[in-house]
Amino acid sequence: MQSTDSLSIEEYVIVGGGTAGWITAAILAHSLKHFKNVKIKLVESPDIPTIGVGEATIPSIIDMLTYLKIPLVEFINKTDASFKLAIRFDDWLQQGHSYWHPFGKIGNAIDNLPFYQHWLKHAKHQGQYQFSDFSPSVALAEHGKFYAPRPGEKTNLSASSYALHFNAGKVAEYLKTYSLELGVEHIKANVTHTELTTSGAIKQLKLDTQPVLAADFFFDCSGQKALLIDKSLRVGYQDWQSFLPVNRALAVQTKPSNNIAPYTIAKADKAGWQWQIPLQSRTGNGYVYCDDFIDQAAATTQLLNRVGEENCITEPRLIRFKTGKRNKMWHKNCVAIGLSGGFLEPLESTSIYLIMRAALNFVQALPDKNLHQPSIDEYNRLMDNEYLNIRDFIVLHYCTSKRTDSEFWQMWQHLPIPASLSQKLDLFTSQGRLMDNPKDLFASDSWYAVLAGMQVTPNSLDPLIERSNFSLIEKAMHDSYTALQNNARQQRDHKQYLNNLIK
Ligand SMILES: Cc1cc2nc3c(=O)[nH]c(=O)nc-3n(C[C@H](O)[C@H](O)[C@H](O)COP(=O)(O)OP(=O)(O)OC[C@H]3O[C@@H](n4cnc5c(N)ncnc54)[C@H](O)[C@@H]3O)c2cc1C
């Protein structure tokens, strides 16, 4: 009988040195650092560039830094980062309308009933407050302020939460240094061929600089090329373009803004939407669109008109993509992480989260050489759920729009939505309730923020809310809003906060 030790996986190879490759390397190297026999090698092409976008995150990035024991201030300094409290959605419901999807909690339960239900009653009586008026992150963002709550503190800003905007290239560099210090070997070479075993697993890779690179386990982080999972293992791709038809992005960088907003802007446009991501030393901009409705030249003009051609520090760059995901993220002895595994448009900045989740889930399902199939199936189920939930949440932003001013937006009036989203919307529109699944990335407050922002209201209220003392609730709302505004106004400007951290 083989001993447990001889069954443990000793050689891992990661193909690709973009955000996915280096996050995977960092998480794997950190998690397995006490396994003395484990070797991790990362192969990166010296000729094929990384995608070079992916600069807005969600709060789980802070959890990842904590997990890797990376000091936040050092990371901010090395990656040109700024803070992000929310996304402001402009022109999604109608042109001229804006709403927020903030991080952190929105409002506090009253009489053991969710704050959102009270707000619905307030809205039904033509109350003056938006749902997001009770978000500490929005109070800060609207005033251009930033504040990082300290663990355990109890103020009306402590329920705010934050993420980062950063330079993707610098993040990959930082995580590369981190991984190399933990013993990861970096090989600069092109993978030219993959050799399979008789059972269809990956045996070894052929490189242009050395004959073969063998390993027990492989990570495909080769981006859209999907070298291992697609070209070698032929794992199919679920095409989700019928639900999310945008398929092109133009990216351009501009000079930094004077006061570095602590939020991302996602502005709906004639054939898609445009992003604005403010970093310390530049602003990232882009136009995500569907090429059935606008050609590249016209999309470029629209993007440049918005950002001001004179502010550009790079040329607009076109990126093609196909929304969807692999049928299986883990097949045989290979896991696809990053763009090789799937793509969802960056409307809610979720791809880097999915990379981190994929690597952490792998560590939690760490295989031995027997590659137990039930663990693989469970990994694939968990990753499927992540993709499906995020997909539904992104579709929600489009399908609730009332815009009809272009063919693209007219299409959304009758585009079929996923059955899973339809079910969620039916539940919501009946009595304002949501399916609560603690494993979902986007919790109730996120769904409520978008539903309230897009003015989707339920047909009836929760009966328990009807018996609440309305004038007392209204007074509580007024007091809470006023206190939040006062406290937010007293905090430091985001730029000043950053300047204090930058060395
Ligand atoms: C327009 C757009 C905007 C985005 N915005 C966001 C955002 O705001 N937030 C977010 O979380 N995500 C965002 N993303 C997603 C994010 O950019 C990616 O998830 C992330 O960059 C990971 O990319 P990757 O590492 O998988 O691929 P890549 O960056 O493309 O890296 C692929 C690597 O594989 C290597 N490679 C390829 N072929 C070979 C070969 N034959 N041999 C050896 N090496 C090879 C390349 O050299 C490269 O190092 C965005 C994506 C797009 C398209």
Short mmCIF file of C-alpha atoms and ligand atoms in Angstrom, two decimals, residues 16-20 44-45 48 50-51 53-56 189-191 221-223 225 227 249 275 319 338-339 343 346 349-352 355, ligand 1:
data_model
loop_
_atom_site.label_atom_id
_atom_site.label_comp_id
_atom_site.label_asym_id
_atom_site.label_seq_id
_atom_site.Cartn_x
_atom_site.Cartn_y
_atom_site.Cartn_z
CA GLY A 16 0.34 32.16 -17.68
CA GLY A 17 1.74 35.19 -15.88
CA GLY A 18 -1.24 37.55 -15.89
CA THR A 19 -3.38 38.46 -12.87
CA ALA A 20 -4.77 34.90 -12.80
CA GLU A 44 4.94 32.72 -18.94
CA SER A 45 5.36 33.59 -22.59
CA ILE A 48 2.29 37.13 -25.57
CA THR A 50 -1.26 39.94 -20.63
CA ILE A 51 -4.71 41.41 -21.24
CA VAL A 53 -7.07 45.49 -17.94
CA GLY A 54 -8.87 44.40 -14.76
CA GLU A 55 -8.26 47.23 -12.35
CA ALA A 56 -11.42 47.50 -10.23
CA ALA A 189 9.04 30.36 -22.34
CA ASN A 190 6.29 29.60 -24.82
CA VAL A 191 4.31 26.42 -24.32
CA CYS A 221 -4.02 30.66 -16.57
CA SER A 222 -3.21 31.29 -20.25
CA GLY A 223 -6.01 33.82 -20.70
CA LYS A 225 -5.95 31.22 -25.42
CA LEU A 227 -4.14 26.43 -23.99
CA ALA A 249 -14.25 46.55 -25.17
CA TRP A 275 -16.18 52.53 -17.19
CA ILE A 319 -10.40 43.62 -26.75
CA GLY A 338 -9.03 33.47 -15.07
CA LEU A 339 -10.02 34.18 -18.67
CA PHE A 343 -15.64 35.69 -18.87
CA PRO A 346 -16.60 43.82 -15.75
CA SER A 349 -15.70 44.05 -11.14
CA THR A 350 -16.00 40.36 -10.36
CA SER A 351 -13.31 38.56 -12.43
CA ILE A 352 -10.44 39.04 -9.99
CA ILE A 355 -9.73 34.09 -9.73
C1 LIG B 1 -12.35 44.91 -20.98
C2 LIG B 1 -12.09 44.16 -19.71
C3 LIG B 1 -12.15 44.84 -18.50
C4 LIG B 1 -11.95 44.14 -17.30
N1 LIG B 1 -12.07 44.79 -16.11
C5 LIG B 1 -12.02 44.09 -14.95
C6 LIG B 1 -12.20 44.72 -13.70
O1 LIG B 1 -12.40 45.92 -13.60
N2 LIG B 1 -12.13 43.95 -12.58
C7 LIG B 1 -11.89 42.61 -12.64
O2 LIG B 1 -11.89 41.94 -11.59
N3 LIG B 1 -11.64 42.00 -13.81
C8 LIG B 1 -11.72 42.70 -14.96
N4 LIG B 1 -11.47 42.08 -16.16
C9 LIG B 1 -11.01 40.69 -16.17
C10 LIG B 1 -9.51 40.65 -15.87
O3 LIG B 1 -8.82 41.50 -16.76
C11 LIG B 1 -8.99 39.24 -16.01
O4 LIG B 1 -9.80 38.36 -15.31
C12 LIG B 1 -7.58 39.15 -15.43
O5 LIG B 1 -6.76 40.11 -15.99
C13 LIG B 1 -7.02 37.78 -15.63
O6 LIG B 1 -6.50 37.59 -16.90
P1 LIG B 1 -5.66 36.26 -17.16
O7 LIG B 1 -4.50 36.27 -16.24
O8 LIG B 1 -6.60 35.12 -17.12
O9 LIG B 1 -5.19 36.43 -18.66
P2 LIG B 1 -4.03 37.31 -19.34
O10 LIG B 1 -3.81 38.59 -18.62
O11 LIG B 1 -4.37 37.39 -20.78
O12 LIG B 1 -2.71 36.44 -19.14
C14 LIG B 1 -2.47 35.30 -19.94
C15 LIG B 1 -1.04 34.83 -19.70
O13 LIG B 1 -0.86 33.61 -20.41
C16 LIG B 1 0.39 33.66 -21.07
N5 LIG B 1 0.36 32.76 -22.23
C17 LIG B 1 -0.53 32.70 -23.23
N6 LIG B 1 -0.18 31.78 -24.12
C18 LIG B 1 0.98 31.21 -23.67
C19 LIG B 1 1.87 30.21 -24.15
N7 LIG B 1 1.68 29.58 -25.31
N8 LIG B 1 2.96 29.90 -23.40
C20 LIG B 1 3.21 30.51 -22.22
N9 LIG B 1 2.41 31.48 -21.74
C21 LIG B 1 1.31 31.83 -22.45
C22 LIG B 1 0.55 35.12 -21.47
O14 LIG B 1 1.90 35.44 -21.72
C23 LIG B 1 0.02 35.79 -20.20
O15 LIG B 1 1.07 35.89 -19.25
C24 LIG B 1 -11.64 42.76 -17.35
C25 LIG B 1 -11.53 42.11 -18.58
C26 LIG B 1 -11.75 42.79 -19.76
C27 LIG B 1 -11.64 42.06 -21.06
#
